[in-house]
Coordinates of C-alpha atoms in Angstrom, one line a residue:
M1 CA -43.7 12.7 -38.2
T2 CA -40.1 12.2 -38.7
W3 CA -36.5 14.1 -37.6
S4 CA -33.2 14.8 -39.1
T5 CA -30.3 14.3 -37.8
R6 CA -29.5 16.9 -36.2
Q7 CA -33.0 17.0 -34.5
V8 CA -32.6 13.7 -33.3
A9 CA -29.4 14.1 -31.7
E10 CA -31.1 17.2 -29.8
L11 CA -33.8 15.5 -28.4
A12 CA -31.4 12.3 -27.3
G13 CA -29.4 14.6 -25.6
T14 CA -26.1 14.1 -27.9
T15 CA -24.4 15.4 -31.1
L16 CA -24.5 14.9 -34.4
K17 CA -21.3 13.1 -34.7
T18 CA -22.4 10.5 -32.0
V19 CA -25.1 9.9 -33.9
R20 CA -23.0 9.3 -37.0
H21 CA -20.6 6.9 -34.8
Y22 CA -23.1 4.8 -33.7
H23 CA -24.2 4.1 -37.1
R24 CA -21.2 3.1 -38.3
L25 CA -20.6 1.1 -34.8
G26 CA -24.1 -1.0 -35.7
L27 CA -25.4 0.5 -32.2
L28 CA -27.9 2.2 -34.2
E29 CA -30.1 1.3 -37.2
E30 CA -30.0 3.9 -40.4
P31 CA -33.1 5.6 -41.0
E32 CA -34.9 5.5 -44.6
R33 CA -33.8 8.8 -46.4
S34 CA -36.3 10.9 -48.0
P35 CA -37.2 12.0 -51.4
S36 CA -34.4 14.2 -51.1
G37 CA -31.8 12.1 -49.9
Y38 CA -32.6 13.0 -46.4
K39 CA -32.4 10.8 -43.1
R40 CA -36.0 10.7 -41.6
Y41 CA -35.6 9.6 -37.6
D42 CA -38.8 8.7 -36.1
V43 CA -39.7 7.7 -32.2
R44 CA -37.9 4.3 -32.3
H45 CA -34.6 5.6 -33.4
L46 CA -35.5 8.2 -30.5
V47 CA -36.0 5.5 -28.2
R48 CA -32.8 3.3 -29.3
L49 CA -30.9 6.3 -29.7
M50 CA -31.8 7.0 -26.0
G51 CA -31.4 3.7 -24.4
V52 CA -27.5 3.8 -25.9
R53 CA -27.2 6.9 -24.4
R54 CA -28.1 5.7 -20.9
L55 CA -25.7 2.8 -21.0
T56 CA -22.8 5.1 -22.0
D57 CA -23.5 7.2 -19.9
L58 CA -23.6 4.5 -16.9
G59 CA -20.2 3.2 -18.2
V60 CA -20.7 0.4 -20.2
P61 CA -18.1 0.4 -23.1
L62 CA -19.9 0.4 -26.8
S63 CA -18.4 -2.8 -27.5
D64 CA -20.7 -4.6 -24.7
I65 CA -23.8 -2.6 -25.4
P66 CA -25.5 -5.3 -28.1
S67 CA -25.0 -8.0 -25.1
V68 CA -26.6 -5.6 -22.6
A69 CA -29.4 -4.3 -24.6
A70 CA -30.3 -7.6 -25.6
A71 CA -30.2 -9.1 -21.9
D72 CA -28.1 -12.2 -23.3
E73 CA -26.2 -14.4 -21.0
R74 CA -23.7 -12.1 -20.8
S75 CA -25.3 -9.0 -20.1
T76 CA -25.4 -9.7 -15.9
E77 CA -21.7 -10.3 -15.8
I78 CA -20.5 -7.2 -17.8
L79 CA -22.9 -5.5 -15.5
R80 CA -21.4 -7.0 -12.6
A81 CA -18.2 -6.2 -13.7
L82 CA -18.7 -2.7 -14.0
D83 CA -20.4 -2.4 -10.6
D84 CA -16.9 -3.7 -9.5
E85 CA -15.2 -0.9 -11.2
L86 CA -16.9 1.8 -10.3
A87 CA -17.0 0.4 -6.4
A88 CA -12.9 0.2 -6.6
N89 CA -13.4 4.5 -8.6
I90 CA -15.4 5.3 -5.7
E91 CA -13.3 3.7 -3.0
R92 CA -10.0 5.5 -4.8
Q93 CA -11.9 8.7 -5.0
Q94 CA -12.9 8.6 -1.4
R95 CA -9.5 8.3 -0.2
M96 CA -7.9 11.0 -2.4
R97 CA -10.6 12.9 -0.7
R98 CA -9.1 12.0 2.7
Q99 CA -5.4 13.0 1.6
L100 CA -7.0 16.5 0.2
A101 CA -8.8 16.9 3.2
A102 CA -5.5 16.3 5.5
V103 CA -4.0 18.8 3.0
L104 CA -6.2 21.3 3.2
E105 CA -7.4 20.9 7.2
D106 CA -4.7 18.9 8.9
G107 CA -1.6 21.2 7.2
A108 CA 0.0 17.8 5.9
S109 CA 2.1 17.4 3.3
L110 CA 1.4 16.6 -0.6
D111 CA 4.9 15.6 -0.6
L112 CA 4.3 12.8 2.3
P113 CA 3.2 9.0 1.6
A114 CA -0.8 8.6 1.9
D115 CA -2.2 8.8 5.7
F116 CA 0.7 10.0 7.1
G117 CA -1.3 13.5 8.1
A118 CA 0.1 16.4 9.9
A119 CA 2.1 14.5 12.4
A120 CA 4.9 14.0 9.8
A121 CA 4.0 17.0 7.8
S122 CA 6.4 19.2 10.6
L123 CA 9.2 16.8 10.1
P124 CA 12.5 18.3 8.4
R125 CA 12.6 18.2 4.6
A126 CA 15.3 15.5 4.8
Q127 CA 13.1 13.1 6.8
Q128 CA 10.1 13.7 4.7
D129 CA 12.0 12.5 1.6
L130 CA 13.0 9.8 3.5
L131 CA 9.7 8.7 3.9
V132 CA 8.8 9.5 0.5
A133 CA 11.8 6.5 -0.4
Y134 CA 10.4 4.2 2.3
S135 CA 7.0 4.0 0.6
S136 CA 8.5 3.0 -3.0
V137 CA 9.9 -0.6 -1.6
F138 CA 8.0 -1.0 2.1
T139 CA 4.9 -3.0 2.6
P140 CA 1.8 -1.0 3.8
T141 CA 1.9 -2.9 7.4
A142 CA 5.8 -1.5 7.7
M143 CA 5.2 2.1 6.2
S144 CA 1.8 1.7 9.2
V145 CA 4.1 0.8 11.5
I146 CA 6.5 3.9 10.7
R147 CA 3.6 6.6 10.2
D148 CA 2.6 5.5 14.0
Q149 CA 5.8 6.1 14.8
Y150 CA 5.8 9.5 13.7
A151 CA 2.2 10.2 15.4
R152 CA 3.5 9.8 18.5
P153 CA 4.4 12.8 20.4
R154 CA 8.1 13.2 19.7
D155 CA 10.9 13.3 23.0
G156 CA 13.7 15.3 23.2
I157 CA 16.1 12.3 21.9
A158 CA 14.1 12.3 18.4
E159 CA 14.2 16.0 18.1
E160 CA 17.9 16.0 19.1
F161 CA 18.8 13.8 16.5
E162 CA 16.7 15.5 13.8
Q163 CA 18.4 18.7 14.3
L164 CA 21.7 16.8 15.1
P165 CA 24.7 19.1 13.2
A166 CA 27.0 17.4 10.9
D167 CA 29.9 18.5 13.0
A168 CA 28.6 16.8 16.2
P169 CA 31.4 15.4 18.4
E170 CA 32.2 11.6 19.0
D171 CA 30.6 11.8 22.7
E172 CA 27.4 13.3 21.5
R173 CA 26.7 10.5 18.5
R174 CA 27.1 7.8 21.0
R175 CA 25.2 9.4 23.9
L176 CA 22.1 9.7 21.1
A177 CA 22.6 6.4 20.0
G178 CA 22.3 5.1 23.6
H179 CA 19.0 6.4 23.8
L180 CA 17.6 5.5 21.0
A181 CA 19.1 1.7 21.5
A182 CA 16.2 1.3 24.2
E183 CA 13.1 2.0 21.8
V184 CA 14.2 0.7 18.8
R185 CA 14.7 -2.8 21.3
A186 CA 11.0 -2.0 22.5
Q187 CA 9.6 -1.3 18.8
R188 CA 11.5 -4.5 17.5
A189 CA 9.5 -6.5 20.6
D190 CA 6.2 -5.1 19.4
H191 CA 6.6 -5.5 15.4
S192 CA 9.4 -8.2 14.9
F193 CA 9.2 -8.3 11.4
I194 CA 10.7 -4.8 10.8
T195 CA 14.4 -6.5 12.3
D196 CA 13.6 -8.5 8.8
L197 CA 14.1 -6.2 5.9
D198 CA 12.9 -9.1 3.5
A199 CA 9.7 -9.4 5.2
A200 CA 9.0 -5.2 5.4
S201 CA 9.4 -5.2 1.8
R202 CA 7.5 -5.7 -1.8
R203 CA 10.2 -5.7 -3.8
N204 CA 12.9 -7.9 -4.3
G205 CA 15.8 -7.6 -1.4
A206 CA 18.7 -6.6 -3.2
L207 CA 16.1 -3.7 -4.7
T208 CA 15.2 -2.5 -1.2
R209 CA 18.8 -2.4 0.7
S210 CA 20.0 -0.3 -2.5
V211 CA 16.9 2.4 -2.1
V212 CA 17.1 2.2 1.6
T213 CA 20.8 2.9 1.5
Q214 CA 20.7 5.7 -0.5
A215 CA 18.0 7.3 1.2
L216 CA 19.7 7.4 4.7
V217 CA 23.1 8.6 2.9
E218 CA 21.7 11.5 1.2
F219 CA 19.1 12.4 3.7
Y220 CA 21.2 11.9 6.2
N221 CA 24.3 14.3 7.5
G222 CA 28.0 12.6 8.3
A223 CA 26.9 13.2 12.4
Q224 CA 23.6 11.3 11.7
L225 CA 24.9 8.4 9.9
G226 CA 27.3 8.1 13.0
V227 CA 24.9 7.7 15.8
L228 CA 23.2 5.1 13.3
R229 CA 26.4 3.0 13.1
H230 CA 26.8 3.6 16.6
L231 CA 23.3 2.5 17.0
H232 CA 23.9 -0.8 15.3
A233 CA 26.6 -1.4 16.7
L234 CA 24.8 -1.4 20.2
L235 CA 22.4 -3.5 19.0
E236 CA 24.3 -6.2 17.8
Q237 CA 25.9 -6.1 20.5
S238 CA 23.2 -6.6 22.9
E239 CA 21.3 -9.5 20.2
A240 CA 25.0 -11.0 20.7
D241 CA 25.0 -11.1 24.4
Q242 CA 21.5 -12.2 24.5
A243 CA 22.6 -15.3 22.1
D244 CA 25.4 -15.8 25.1
Q245 CA 22.6 -16.2 27.3
A246 CA 20.9 -18.4 25.8
D247 CA 23.8 -20.6 25.2
Q248 CA 25.1 -20.8 28.9
A249 CA 21.4 -21.2 30.1
S250 CA 21.1 -24.2 27.4
V251 CA 24.6 -25.4 29.0
A252 CA 23.1 -25.3 32.5
D253 CA 20.0 -27.3 31.7
L254 CA 22.1 -29.9 29.9
A255 CA 24.1 -30.4 32.8
V256 CA 21.5 -30.2 35.4
E257 CA 19.8 -32.8 33.0
G258 CA 23.0 -34.8 33.1
D259 CA 23.3 -34.6 36.9
E260 CA 19.1 -35.8 36.8
R261 CA 20.3 -38.6 34.8
G262 CA 23.4 -39.7 36.7
E263 CA 21.6 -40.1 40.3
L264 CA 18.8 -41.9 38.7
Y265 CA 21.3 -44.6 37.3
R266 CA 22.3 -44.5 40.6
S267 CA 19.4 -45.2 42.2
G268 CA 18.7 -48.0 40.2
D269 CA 15.4 -46.3 38.5
A270 CA 16.8 -46.8 35.1
H271 CA 17.1 -50.5 35.4
P272 CA 15.6 -51.2 31.4
Q273 CA 13.0 -53.8 33.2
R274 CA 11.6 -50.5 35.2
V275 CA 11.3 -48.4 32.2
T276 CA 10.3 -50.6 29.4
P277 CA 6.9 -52.3 30.4
G278 CA 7.3 -56.6 29.2
A279 CA 10.9 -56.3 29.2
T280 CA 12.4 -59.7 30.2
G281 CA 15.6 -59.7 32.3

């Protein structure tokens, strides 16, 4: 018993158009025709067609089906590459599901970078936009540090800075900068790379600086930018003071070392014959 093209397509769970396409690609042999000119498919064609369909359902590209079906030397390589691709797709879909869960269950914003969760969802819109801009240039490690900071309970100073009105007086700006300086110093101690914009960036330095600068100017008001300027000055002064202390300590060490050497020579312990084995007078 034989079947028509439509019948064999139905048996294999595919379409007439697909069967014809497989014929054009050489994936399915053309059957003999009846005296009236119709194709006559037998069970061999059905088995071959179902085999091709199974491979396409598994994701094997049509161009690779002959190698896989023949189990030649490329077959294993093709299937391993397909398995790697499927694993990557599964990981991506699981990541997408986690992000959707954060939106549906935790109230996170879809606009925020992935994995920021509900902690950053309560931030003012300007700060959310700032995070989105940062995610375009900072490394995953740098973004994870920022995420961890937002995941912690925010203190009153952070809230004050976020809500600072544009006409806040200068003394208020300086006060906030002073409070923030201690926190930033602690962050730098824990994460030294954040003091180096190039190390925290996955783009070239000039591009990263342009994004950060424009984002700050766009999403912070004048008073908040004033706080950041004061904060920067305080941190620079702190670094300069530390450098001065280090220089003074080095000078003191050299002075002590000089005194010790002088004493050594005065006591006669620095005589060449005493410090160099085998030396002659």
